[in-house]
């Protein structure tokens, strides 16, 4: 069964450093998303991406965050200057039809900011 | 604003028994989609079941079924013949139906299955 692949599975970074989280969505999917889950809390929407542009973003997704689909297969989330409160599990997801049928999530990247 | 509420932080069930997880939501939309996701210790989010709001028939996927009460804005998940592998966090989620709409999640219910 096709999978959404996320790398790395765990990343530790120092506060203030830039990080790039990588995702390879399912190849025929058109809609891409990033969500995050702070330990013990609910899963929160960050951003959705369609047709090579951001279609929706949450209040969490401020100027420190950016997304890119550089080569037609990868979908990346960049955090420019990490803060301690950015420590969370970050999930990439993709979908063929958008929100109608639910998404396929990746296994997540655990980001730890020290 | 749309919200999703899961009032049971933790639930426990005996293996082979049936358990029901509760979810309520708040929306002014008439057309939307509801989901239950399972998150095992591996942390991956796995889609369990999906319900379209315009369909009166409750969705069923093998041992998993829902009780969708649109007027009451209630969307509970029933797991029949519970198995040890069902132990996980279960999240209820709402999508208002836009093709680019995002999912709004509840806080989750941790399900334990006792052998």
Coordinates of N, CA and C in Angstrom, one line a residue, chain B:
Chain B
X1 N -16.8 29.0 15.3 CA -15.7 28.1 15.0 C -16.0 26.7 15.2
X2 N -15.5 25.8 14.4 CA -15.8 24.4 14.6 C -14.9 23.9 15.7
X3 N -15.5 23.0 16.5 CA -14.7 22.4 17.6 C -15.1 20.9 17.6
X4 N -14.2 20.1 18.2 CA -14.4 18.7 18.3 C -14.1 18.3 19.8
X5 N -15.0 17.7 20.5 CA -14.8 17.3 21.9 C -14.9 15.8 22.1
X6 N -13.8 15.3 22.7 CA -13.8 13.9 23.2 C -13.8 14.0 24.7
X7 N -14.9 13.6 25.3 CA -15.0 13.8 26.8 C -14.4 12.7 27.6
X8 N -13.9 11.6 26.9 CA -13.3 10.5 27.7 C -11.8 10.5 27.4
X9 N -11.0 11.0 28.4 CA -9.5 10.9 28.1 C -9.0 9.5 28.1
X10 N -9.6 8.6 28.8 CA -9.1 7.2 28.8 C -10.3 6.3 28.9
X11 N -10.2 5.1 28.2 CA -11.2 4.1 28.3 C -10.4 2.7 28.4
X12 N -11.1 1.8 28.9 CA -10.6 0.4 29.0 C -11.6 -0.6 28.6
X13 N -11.2 -1.7 28.0 CA -12.1 -2.7 27.5 C -11.4 -4.1 27.7
X14 N -12.2 -5.0 28.0 CA -11.7 -6.4 28.0 C -11.6 -7.0 26.6
X15 N -10.6 -7.7 26.4 CA -10.4 -8.3 25.0 C -11.7 -9.1 24.7
X16 N -12.1 -9.0 23.4 CA -13.3 -9.6 22.9 C -14.6 -8.9 23.2
X17 N -14.5 -7.9 24.1 CA -15.7 -7.1 24.4 C -15.9 -5.9 23.5
X18 N -17.0 -5.2 23.7 CA -17.3 -4.0 22.8 C -17.1 -2.8 23.6
X19 N -16.6 -1.7 23.0 CA -16.4 -0.4 23.6 C -16.8 0.7 22.7
X20 N -17.4 1.7 23.3 CA -17.8 2.9 22.5 C -17.1 4.1 22.9
X21 N -16.5 4.8 22.0 CA -15.8 6.1 22.3 C -16.6 7.2 21.8
X22 N -16.7 8.3 22.6 CA -17.7 9.4 22.3 C -17.0 10.5 21.6
X23 N -17.7 11.2 20.8 CA -17.2 12.4 20.2 C -18.4 13.4 19.9
X24 N -18.3 14.6 20.2 CA -19.3 15.6 19.8 C -18.5 16.7 19.1
X25 N -19.3 17.4 18.3 CA -18.6 18.5 17.5 C -19.6 19.7 17.4
X26 N -19.1 20.8 17.0 CA -19.9 22.0 16.9 C -19.6 22.6 15.5
X27 N -20.6 22.8 14.7 CA -20.5 23.4 13.4 C -21.8 24.0 13.0
X28 N -21.7 25.0 12.1 CA -22.9 25.6 11.5 C -23.0 25.1 10.1
X29 N -22.1 24.3 9.6 CA -22.1 23.8 8.3 C -23.2 22.6 8.2
X30 N -23.7 22.4 7.0 CA -24.6 21.3 6.8 C -23.9 20.1 6.1
X31 N -22.8 20.4 5.4 CA -22.1 19.4 4.6 C -20.7 19.3 5.2
X32 N -20.3 18.1 5.7 CA -19.0 18.0 6.3 C -18.7 16.5 6.4
X33 N -17.5 16.2 6.8 CA -17.0 14.9 6.9 C -16.4 14.6 8.3
X34 N -16.6 13.5 8.8 CA -16.1 13.1 10.1 C -15.3 11.9 10.0
X35 N -14.3 11.8 10.9 CA -13.3 10.7 10.8 C -12.9 10.3 12.2
X36 N -12.5 9.0 12.3 CA -11.8 8.5 13.5 C -10.4 8.0 13.0
X37 N -9.4 8.5 13.7 CA -8.1 8.1 13.5 C -7.5 7.4 14.7
X38 N -6.7 6.4 14.4 CA -6.1 5.6 15.5 C -4.6 6.0 15.5
X39 N -4.0 6.2 16.7 CA -2.6 6.5 16.8 C -2.0 5.5 17.8
X40 N -1.4 4.4 17.3 CA -0.7 3.4 18.2 C 0.5 4.0 18.8
X41 N 1.2 3.3 19.6 CA 2.5 3.8 20.2 C 3.5 4.2 19.2
X42 N 3.4 3.7 18.0 CA 4.4 4.1 16.9 C 4.1 5.6 16.5
X43 N 3.0 6.2 16.9 CA 2.6 7.6 16.7 C 2.1 7.9 15.3
X44 N 2.1 6.9 14.4 CA 1.5 7.1 13.1 C 0.0 7.3 13.2
X45 N -0.6 8.2 12.4 CA -2.0 8.4 12.4 C -2.6 7.5 11.3
X46 N -3.6 6.6 11.7 CA -4.1 5.7 10.8 C -5.6 5.9 10.7
X47 N -6.1 6.1 9.5 CA -7.6 6.3 9.3 C -8.3 5.1 9.6
X48 N -9.3 5.1 10.5 CA -10.1 4.0 10.9 C -11.4 4.0 10.1
X49 N -12.1 5.1 10.1 CA -13.4 5.1 9.5 C -13.8 6.5 9.2
X50 N -14.7 6.7 8.2 CA -15.1 8.0 7.7 C -16.6 8.0 7.5
X51 N -17.2 9.2 7.8 CA -18.6 9.4 7.7 C -18.9 10.7 6.9
X52 N -19.8 10.6 5.9 CA -20.2 11.8 5.2 C -21.5 12.3 5.9
X53 N -21.6 13.6 6.2 CA -22.7 14.1 7.0 C -24.0 14.0 6.2
X54 N -24.0 14.0 4.9 CA -25.3 13.9 4.2 C -25.8 12.5 4.1
X55 N -25.0 11.5 4.5 CA -25.5 10.1 4.5 C -26.0 9.8 5.9
X56 N -27.3 9.3 5.9 CA -27.9 8.9 7.1 C -27.4 7.6 7.6
X57 N -26.9 6.7 6.7 CA -26.5 5.4 7.1 C -25.1 5.5 7.8
X58 N -25.0 4.8 8.9 CA -23.8 4.8 9.7 C -22.7 4.0 9.0
X59 N -21.5 4.5 9.0 CA -20.4 3.8 8.3 C -19.9 2.6 9.1
X60 N -19.5 1.6 8.4 CA -19.0 0.4 9.1 C -17.7 -0.1 8.3
X61 N -16.7 -0.4 9.1 CA -15.5 -1.0 8.6 C -15.1 -2.2 9.5
X62 N -15.5 -3.4 9.0 CA -15.2 -4.6 9.8 C -15.7 -4.5 11.2
X63 N -14.8 -4.5 12.2 CA -15.2 -4.4 13.6 C -15.5 -3.0 14.1
X64 N -15.3 -2.1 13.3 CA -15.5 -0.7 13.6 C -16.8 -0.1 13.0
X65 N -17.5 0.5 13.8 CA -18.8 1.2 13.3 C -19.0 2.5 14.0
X66 N -19.8 3.4 13.4 CA -20.1 4.6 14.1 C -21.5 4.8 14.3
X67 N -21.9 5.6 15.3 CA -23.2 6.0 15.5 C -23.3 7.5 15.3
X68 N -23.7 7.9 14.1 CA -23.7 9.3 13.7 C -25.1 9.9 13.9
X69 N -25.2 10.9 14.8 CA -26.4 11.6 15.1 C -26.3 13.0 14.7
X70 N -26.7 13.4 13.5 CA -26.4 14.7 13.0 C -27.1 15.8 13.8
X71 N -28.3 15.6 14.2 CA -29.0 16.6 15.0 C -28.3 16.9 16.3
X72 N -27.9 15.8 16.9 CA -27.2 16.0 18.2 C -25.7 16.3 18.0
X73 N -25.2 16.3 16.8 CA -23.8 16.6 16.5 C -22.9 15.6 17.3
X74 N -23.3 14.3 17.2 CA -22.6 13.3 17.9 C -22.0 12.3 16.9
X75 N -20.9 11.7 17.2 CA -20.2 10.8 16.3 C -19.4 9.8 17.1
X76 N -20.0 8.8 17.6 CA -19.3 7.8 18.4 C -18.7 6.6 17.6
X77 N -17.7 6.1 18.1 CA -17.0 4.9 17.5 C -17.2 3.7 18.3
X78 N -17.8 2.6 17.7 CA -17.9 1.4 18.4 C -16.9 0.4 17.9
X79 N -16.2 -0.2 18.8 CA -15.2 -1.3 18.4 C -15.8 -2.6 19.0
X80 N -16.1 -3.5 18.1 CA -16.6 -4.8 18.5 C -15.5 -5.8 18.6
X81 N -15.6 -6.9 19.5 CA -14.6 -7.9 19.5 C -13.2 -7.3 19.7
X82 N -13.0 -6.5 20.7 CA -11.8 -5.8 20.9 C -10.6 -6.7 20.9
X83 N -9.5 -6.3 20.3 CA -8.3 -7.0 20.2 C -7.2 -6.2 20.8
X84 N -6.1 -6.9 21.3 CA -5.0 -6.3 21.9 C -4.4 -5.2 21.0
X85 N -4.4 -5.4 19.7 CA -3.9 -4.5 18.8 C -4.7 -3.2 18.6
X86 N -5.9 -3.2 19.2 CA -6.7 -2.0 19.2 C -6.3 -0.9 20.2
X87 N -5.4 -1.3 21.1 CA -4.9 -0.4 22.1 C -4.2 0.8 21.4
X88 N -4.7 2.0 21.7 CA -4.1 3.1 21.0 C -4.8 4.4 21.4
X89 N -4.3 5.5 21.0 CA -5.1 6.8 21.1 C -6.0 6.9 19.9
X90 N -7.2 7.3 20.2 CA -8.2 7.4 19.1 C -8.6 8.9 19.0
X91 N -8.5 9.5 17.8 CA -8.9 10.8 17.6 C -10.1 11.0 16.7
X92 N -11.0 11.7 17.1 CA -12.1 12.1 16.3 C -11.7 13.4 15.5
X93 N -12.1 13.5 14.3 CA -11.7 14.7 13.5 C -12.9 15.1 12.6
X94 N -12.9 16.4 12.3 CA -13.9 17.0 11.5 C -13.3 17.7 10.3
X95 N -14.0 17.6 9.1 CA -13.6 18.4 8.0 C -14.8 19.0 7.4
X96 N -14.9 20.3 7.2 CA -16.1 20.9 6.8 C -16.5 20.7 5.3
X97 N -15.6 19.9 4.6 CA -16.0 19.5 3.3 C -15.3 20.2 2.1
X98 N -14.6 21.3 2.4 CA -13.9 21.9 1.4 C -12.8 21.0 0.9
X99 N -12.5 21.0 -0.4 CA -11.5 20.2 -0.9 C -10.1 20.4 -0.3
X100 N -9.9 21.7 0.1 CA -8.7 22.0 0.8 C -8.8 22.3 2.3
X101 N -10.0 21.8 2.8 CA -10.2 22.0 4.2 C -9.3 21.2 5.1
X102 N -9.0 21.7 6.2 CA -8.1 21.0 7.1 C -9.0 20.2 8.1
X103 N -8.3 19.3 8.8 CA -8.9 18.5 9.8 C -8.8 19.2 11.1
X104 N -9.9 19.2 11.9 CA -9.9 19.6 13.3 C -10.1 18.4 14.2
X105 N -9.1 18.2 15.0 CA -9.1 17.1 15.9 C -9.6 17.3 17.3
X106 N -10.1 16.3 17.9 CA -10.4 16.3 19.3 C -9.1 16.0 20.1
X107 N -9.2 16.0 21.4 CA -8.0 15.8 22.2 C -7.6 14.3 22.3
X108 N -8.5 13.4 21.9 CA -8.1 12.0 21.9 C -8.6 11.2 23.1
X109 N -8.8 9.9 22.9 CA -9.2 9.0 23.9 C -8.2 7.9 23.9
X110 N -7.5 7.6 25.1 CA -6.6 6.5 25.1 C -7.3 5.2 25.5
X111 N -7.3 4.3 24.6 CA -8.0 3.0 24.8 C -7.0 1.9 25.2
X112 N -7.2 1.3 26.3 CA -6.5 0.2 26.8 C -7.3 -1.1 26.6
X113 N -6.7 -2.2 26.2 CA -7.3 -3.4 26.0 C -6.7 -4.5 27.0
X114 N -7.5 -5.0 27.8 CA -7.0 -6.0 28.8 C -7.2 -7.4 28.4
X115 N -6.2 -8.2 28.5 CA -6.3 -9.6 28.0 C -7.1 -10.4 29.0

